[in-house]
JSON list of C-alpha atoms in Angstrom, two decimals:
[
{"chain": "A", "resi": 1, "resn": "MET", "atom": "CA", "xyz": [74.82, 96.74, 119.68]},
{"chain": "A", "resi": 2, "resn": "ASN", "atom": "CA", "xyz": [78.08, 95.96, 121.48]},
{"chain": "A", "resi": 3, "resn": "ILE", "atom": "CA", "xyz": [81.22, 96.91, 119.60]},
{"chain": "A", "resi": 4, "resn": "PRO", "atom": "CA", "xyz": [84.42, 95.10, 120.64]},
{"chain": "A", "resi": 5, "resn": "PHE", "atom": "CA", "xyz": [86.91, 97.34, 122.48]},
{"chain": "A", "resi": 6, "resn": "LYS", "atom": "CA", "xyz": [89.67, 96.65, 119.93]},
{"chain": "A", "resi": 7, "resn": "LEU", "atom": "CA", "xyz": [87.42, 97.90, 117.11]},
{"chain": "A", "resi": 8, "resn": "LEU", "atom": "CA", "xyz": [86.48, 100.98, 119.13]},
{"chain": "A", "resi": 9, "resn": "GLN", "atom": "CA", "xyz": [90.17, 101.72, 119.78]},
{"chain": "A", "resi": 10, "resn": "MET", "atom": "CA", "xyz": [90.98, 101.32, 116.08]},
{"chain": "A", "resi": 11, "resn": "ARG", "atom": "CA", "xyz": [88.15, 103.71, 115.24]},
{"chain": "A", "resi": 12, "resn": "MET", "atom": "CA", "xyz": [89.34, 106.21, 117.87]},
{"chain": "A", "resi": 13, "resn": "ASP", "atom": "CA", "xyz": [92.90, 106.08, 116.55]},
{"chain": "A", "resi": 14, "resn": "ARG", "atom": "CA", "xyz": [91.62, 106.66, 113.00]},
{"chain": "A", "resi": 15, "resn": "LEU", "atom": "CA", "xyz": [89.36, 109.48, 114.17]},
{"chain": "A", "resi": 16, "resn": "LEU", "atom": "CA", "xyz": [92.24, 111.24, 115.96]},
{"chain": "A", "resi": 17, "resn": "GLU", "atom": "CA", "xyz": [94.30, 110.97, 112.79]},
{"chain": "A", "resi": 18, "resn": "LEU", "atom": "CA", "xyz": [91.47, 112.40, 110.69]},
{"chain": "A", "resi": 19, "resn": "LEU", "atom": "CA", "xyz": [90.75, 115.22, 113.14]},
{"chain": "A", "resi": 20, "resn": "GLY", "atom": "CA", "xyz": [94.39, 116.29, 113.08]},
{"chain": "A", "resi": 21, "resn": "GLU", "atom": "CA", "xyz": [94.28, 116.37, 109.27]},
{"chain": "A", "resi": 22, "resn": "THR", "atom": "CA", "xyz": [91.00, 118.30, 109.10]},
{"chain": "A", "resi": 23, "resn": "GLU", "atom": "CA", "xyz": [91.66, 122.00, 108.47]},
{"chain": "A", "resi": 24, "resn": "VAL", "atom": "CA", "xyz": [89.11, 123.16, 111.04]},
{"chain": "A", "resi": 25, "resn": "PHE", "atom": "CA", "xyz": [90.82, 121.18, 113.83]},
{"chain": "A", "resi": 26, "resn": "SER", "atom": "CA", "xyz": [94.45, 121.11, 112.65]},
{"chain": "A", "resi": 27, "resn": "SER", "atom": "CA", "xyz": [95.58, 123.78, 115.15]},
{"chain": "A", "resi": 28, "resn": "LEU", "atom": "CA", "xyz": [94.32, 121.85, 118.19]},
{"chain": "A", "resi": 29, "resn": "GLU", "atom": "CA", "xyz": [96.70, 120.14, 120.60]},
{"chain": "A", "resi": 30, "resn": "ASN", "atom": "CA", "xyz": [96.52, 116.34, 120.93]},
{"chain": "A", "resi": 31, "resn": "ALA", "atom": "CA", "xyz": [94.70, 116.53, 124.30]},
{"chain": "A", "resi": 32, "resn": "GLU", "atom": "CA", "xyz": [92.07, 118.78, 122.72]},
{"chain": "A", "resi": 33, "resn": "LEU", "atom": "CA", "xyz": [91.67, 116.38, 119.80]},
{"chain": "A", "resi": 34, "resn": "VAL", "atom": "CA", "xyz": [91.15, 113.49, 122.23]},
{"chain": "A", "resi": 35, "resn": "GLN", "atom": "CA", "xyz": [88.49, 115.49, 124.10]},
{"chain": "A", "resi": 36, "resn": "LEU", "atom": "CA", "xyz": [86.77, 116.37, 120.82]},
{"chain": "A", "resi": 37, "resn": "ALA", "atom": "CA", "xyz": [86.93, 112.77, 119.58]},
{"chain": "A", "resi": 38, "resn": "ARG", "atom": "CA", "xyz": [85.37, 111.49, 122.80]},
{"chain": "A", "resi": 39, "resn": "SER", "atom": "CA", "xyz": [82.40, 113.80, 122.27]},
{"chain": "A", "resi": 40, "resn": "MET", "atom": "CA", "xyz": [81.78, 112.52, 118.75]},
{"chain": "A", "resi": 41, "resn": "GLU", "atom": "CA", "xyz": [79.78, 109.49, 117.70]},
{"chain": "A", "resi": 42, "resn": "PHE", "atom": "CA", "xyz": [80.32, 106.94, 114.95]},
{"chain": "A", "resi": 43, "resn": "ARG", "atom": "CA", "xyz": [77.37, 106.47, 112.66]},
{"chain": "A", "resi": 44, "resn": "GLU", "atom": "CA", "xyz": [76.87, 104.30, 109.62]},
{"chain": "A", "resi": 45, "resn": "PHE", "atom": "CA", "xyz": [74.60, 105.25, 106.74]},
{"chain": "A", "resi": 46, "resn": "ALA", "atom": "CA", "xyz": [73.03, 103.16, 104.03]},
{"chain": "A", "resi": 47, "resn": "PRO", "atom": "CA", "xyz": [74.11, 103.85, 100.44]},
{"chain": "A", "resi": 48, "resn": "GLY", "atom": "CA", "xyz": [72.02, 106.66, 98.96]},
{"chain": "A", "resi": 49, "resn": "LYS", "atom": "CA", "xyz": [71.05, 108.11, 102.35]},
{"chain": "A", "resi": 50, "resn": "VAL", "atom": "CA", "xyz": [70.66, 111.92, 102.19]},
{"chain": "A", "resi": 51, "resn": "LEU", "atom": "CA", "xyz": [72.67, 113.48, 105.03]},
{"chain": "A", "resi": 52, "resn": "VAL", "atom": "CA", "xyz": [72.41, 117.18, 104.19]},
{"chain": "A", "resi": 53, "resn": "GLN", "atom": "CA", "xyz": [69.71, 118.84, 102.14]},
{"chain": "A", "resi": 54, "resn": "GLN", "atom": "CA", "xyz": [70.41, 121.83, 99.88]},
{"chain": "A", "resi": 55, "resn": "HIS", "atom": "CA", "xyz": [69.07, 125.15, 101.30]},
{"chain": "A", "resi": 56, "resn": "GLU", "atom": "CA", "xyz": [68.37, 123.66, 104.75]},
{"chain": "A", "resi": 57, "resn": "MET", "atom": "CA", "xyz": [70.15, 124.77, 107.91]},
{"chain": "A", "resi": 58, "resn": "GLY", "atom": "CA", "xyz": [72.44, 122.03, 109.18]},
{"chain": "A", "resi": 59, "resn": "GLU", "atom": "CA", "xyz": [73.37, 121.23, 112.74]},
{"chain": "A", "resi": 60, "resn": "GLU", "atom": "CA", "xyz": [75.90, 118.46, 112.20]},
{"chain": "A", "resi": 61, "resn": "PHE", "atom": "CA", "xyz": [79.49, 118.18, 111.02]},
{"chain": "A", "resi": 62, "resn": "PHE", "atom": "CA", "xyz": [80.58, 114.96, 109.33]},
{"chain": "A", "resi": 63, "resn": "ILE", "atom": "CA", "xyz": [84.02, 113.42, 108.86]},
{"chain": "A", "resi": 64, "resn": "LEU", "atom": "CA", "xyz": [84.09, 110.44, 106.52]},
{"chain": "A", "resi": 65, "resn": "VAL", "atom": "CA", "xyz": [86.01, 107.68, 108.26]},
{"chain": "A", "resi": 66, "resn": "GLU", "atom": "CA", "xyz": [85.27, 105.09, 105.57]},
{"chain": "A", "resi": 67, "resn": "GLY", "atom": "CA", "xyz": [83.54, 105.15, 102.22]},
{"chain": "A", "resi": 68, "resn": "SER", "atom": "CA", "xyz": [82.46, 108.12, 100.14]},
{"chain": "A", "resi": 69, "resn": "ALA", "atom": "CA", "xyz": [79.65, 110.64, 99.80]},
{"chain": "A", "resi": 70, "resn": "GLN", "atom": "CA", "xyz": [78.20, 112.18, 96.68]},
{"chain": "A", "resi": 71, "resn": "VAL", "atom": "CA", "xyz": [77.55, 115.94, 96.55]},
{"chain": "A", "resi": 72, "resn": "VAL", "atom": "CA", "xyz": [74.61, 116.71, 94.28]},
{"chain": "A", "resi": 73, "resn": "MET", "atom": "CA", "xyz": [73.11, 120.10, 93.43]},
{"chain": "A", "resi": 74, "resn": "GLN", "atom": "CA", "xyz": [69.46, 120.34, 92.58]},
{"chain": "A", "resi": 75, "resn": "SER", "atom": "CA", "xyz": [68.03, 122.83, 90.11]},
{"chain": "A", "resi": 76, "resn": "GLU", "atom": "CA", "xyz": [64.48, 123.68, 91.11]},
{"chain": "A", "resi": 77, "resn": "LEU", "atom": "CA", "xyz": [63.96, 125.59, 87.86]},
{"chain": "A", "resi": 78, "resn": "LEU", "atom": "CA", "xyz": [65.06, 122.71, 85.64]},
{"chain": "A", "resi": 79, "resn": "ARG", "atom": "CA", "xyz": [64.04, 119.99, 88.13]},
{"chain": "A", "resi": 80, "resn": "THR", "atom": "CA", "xyz": [67.33, 118.21, 87.61]},
{"chain": "A", "resi": 81, "resn": "GLU", "atom": "CA", "xyz": [70.26, 117.04, 89.73]},
{"chain": "A", "resi": 82, "resn": "ARG", "atom": "CA", "xyz": [73.91, 117.54, 88.89]},
{"chain": "A", "resi": 83, "resn": "HIS", "atom": "CA", "xyz": [76.79, 115.61, 90.48]},
{"chain": "A", "resi": 84, "resn": "VAL", "atom": "CA", "xyz": [79.28, 118.16, 91.84]},
{"chain": "A", "resi": 85, "resn": "LEU", "atom": "CA", "xyz": [81.92, 116.03, 93.53]},
{"chain": "A", "resi": 86, "resn": "THR", "atom": "CA", "xyz": [82.60, 112.87, 95.49]},
{"chain": "A", "resi": 87, "resn": "LEU", "atom": "CA", "xyz": [83.97, 113.17, 99.02]},
{"chain": "A", "resi": 88, "resn": "GLN", "atom": "CA", "xyz": [86.31, 110.40, 100.15]},
{"chain": "A", "resi": 89, "resn": "SER", "atom": "CA", "xyz": [87.48, 109.00, 103.47]},
{"chain": "A", "resi": 90, "resn": "GLY", "atom": "CA", "xyz": [89.20, 111.73, 105.48]},
{"chain": "A", "resi": 91, "resn": "GLN", "atom": "CA", "xyz": [87.17, 114.58, 104.04]},
{"chain": "A", "resi": 92, "resn": "SER", "atom": "CA", "xyz": [84.55, 116.52, 105.98]},
{"chain": "A", "resi": 93, "resn": "PHE", "atom": "CA", "xyz": [81.37, 118.49, 105.35]},
{"chain": "A", "resi": 94, "resn": "GLY", "atom": "CA", "xyz": [78.44, 120.03, 107.17]},
{"chain": "A", "resi": 95, "resn": "GLU", "atom": "CA", "xyz": [77.88, 122.84, 109.65]},
{"chain": "A", "resi": 96, "resn": "THR", "atom": "CA", "xyz": [81.06, 124.55, 110.88]},
{"chain": "A", "resi": 97, "resn": "SER", "atom": "CA", "xyz": [79.79, 127.65, 112.68]}
]
């Protein structure tokens, strides 16, 4: 799929803004943020798609550029799910080590 350059530039500008506001990356210089942003990829997910599974080792770090993500905890004992919080655009989650 070809994405128009203008849209890519808008996404890159938004990503740089979000990276600078993300606690993990807030101490980086602008040139370092640009380098980091260039190594990242934009991905879209369908509503309801599970991105991270409870108790599984993760290898990815996500920054929500648009939309929201539900955080749900599962109780194996009770076999139930409980909504914990909703992450919004600009928030991040996933592996940080």
